[in-house]
Amino acid sequence: MSTEPESRPHVVLWGVAKPPNAPSSSGFCQKLEVFLRFSGISYEVGETVPMKAPKGKVPFADIKHDGKTVTIPDSHFIIRYLIENGLIKDPDTVAGLTTVQKGKSRAWQAYIEELLYPAIVRDRWYIDENYAVTAEEIFGSMAWPVRPIISWFFRWRVMKSIWNVGMGRHSQEEAQSLQKEAFEALEARMSGHLYFHDGEQPTGIDLIIYGFLANTLATSGNPYWADMVLRSPTLLAFIKRMTTLLFPEYKLLLHRIEEADGLN
């Protein structure tokens, strides 16, 4: 009989195709990978499409632990499952956050995920010149004539989703004004702090903020938002700090940050 210990927990993160050594084109997939990398749990990234996901969206995860495999959809519930089952530590608990601090984190998470990110995604897919860039980045390696068909289908699907959550009903000027408000609020909140709650280590909201910032700087499809971030020494320092800590292989992202630093 084998005396080897049971295999350690392992996560398969299923998301959209991901370029090597670069953030995912999905903010929520990137958010989840940031949590997995920070936690130290064993994981790998698998490629799929939203139509194959349990809830029709990515990410979802196959979590192997205690002799079983559990499939969990949605980044928020994946992270919660991992914490509640003792597979990763809760960064907020480790940092000793108070109930009030946790509430502030949750409010900012909702602000970023439910308002800011949809406004940015709207720019990528609704504005023709941005869509051309986004489509080339995501589908450029596909063969003709499959590429334009798949690209059109995903544009239609994303635009429908953005419309349904309400962001697509705003004008371009209105959606970008929401981005500007969020940028100014985030820059003010992070100014003078290493991390969101002014501690010595990242908490959950730092991982979320970083995940979405890395996602938005890894593409040229959201220039309005990226231009504001690249002009902010505060946010650039935060992104550089987190990238160096968690994803030093993101050489192109680090190069873009350093270039922007030189111009500020």
Short mmCIF file of N, CA and C in Angstrom, two decimals, residues 39 114 126 139 197-198 238 245:
data_model
loop_
_atom_site.label_atom_id
_atom_site.label_comp_id
_atom_site.label_asym_id
_atom_site.label_seq_id
_atom_site.Cartn_x
_atom_site.Cartn_y
_atom_site.Cartn_z
N SER A 39 -2.22 32.98 -3.80
CA SER A 39 -2.47 31.98 -2.75
C SER A 39 -1.42 30.89 -2.72
N GLU A 114 -19.00 45.78 -11.64
CA GLU A 114 -20.34 45.96 -12.17
C GLU A 114 -20.53 47.27 -12.92
N TYR A 126 -17.93 48.32 -28.85
CA TYR A 126 -18.90 49.20 -29.48
C TYR A 126 -18.25 50.19 -30.44
N PHE A 139 -8.53 37.26 -32.15
CA PHE A 139 -8.82 36.28 -33.20
C PHE A 139 -7.82 36.30 -34.36
N HIS A 197 -5.74 49.26 1.68
CA HIS A 197 -6.03 49.53 3.08
C HIS A 197 -4.81 50.03 3.85
N ASP A 198 -3.81 50.48 3.13
CA ASP A 198 -2.61 51.09 3.72
C ASP A 198 -1.84 50.12 4.61
N PHE A 238 1.64 50.96 -8.47
CA PHE A 238 0.90 49.83 -7.91
C PHE A 238 0.94 48.63 -8.87
N LEU A 245 5.73 41.24 -8.12
CA LEU A 245 5.49 40.29 -7.05
C LEU A 245 4.89 38.99 -7.55
#
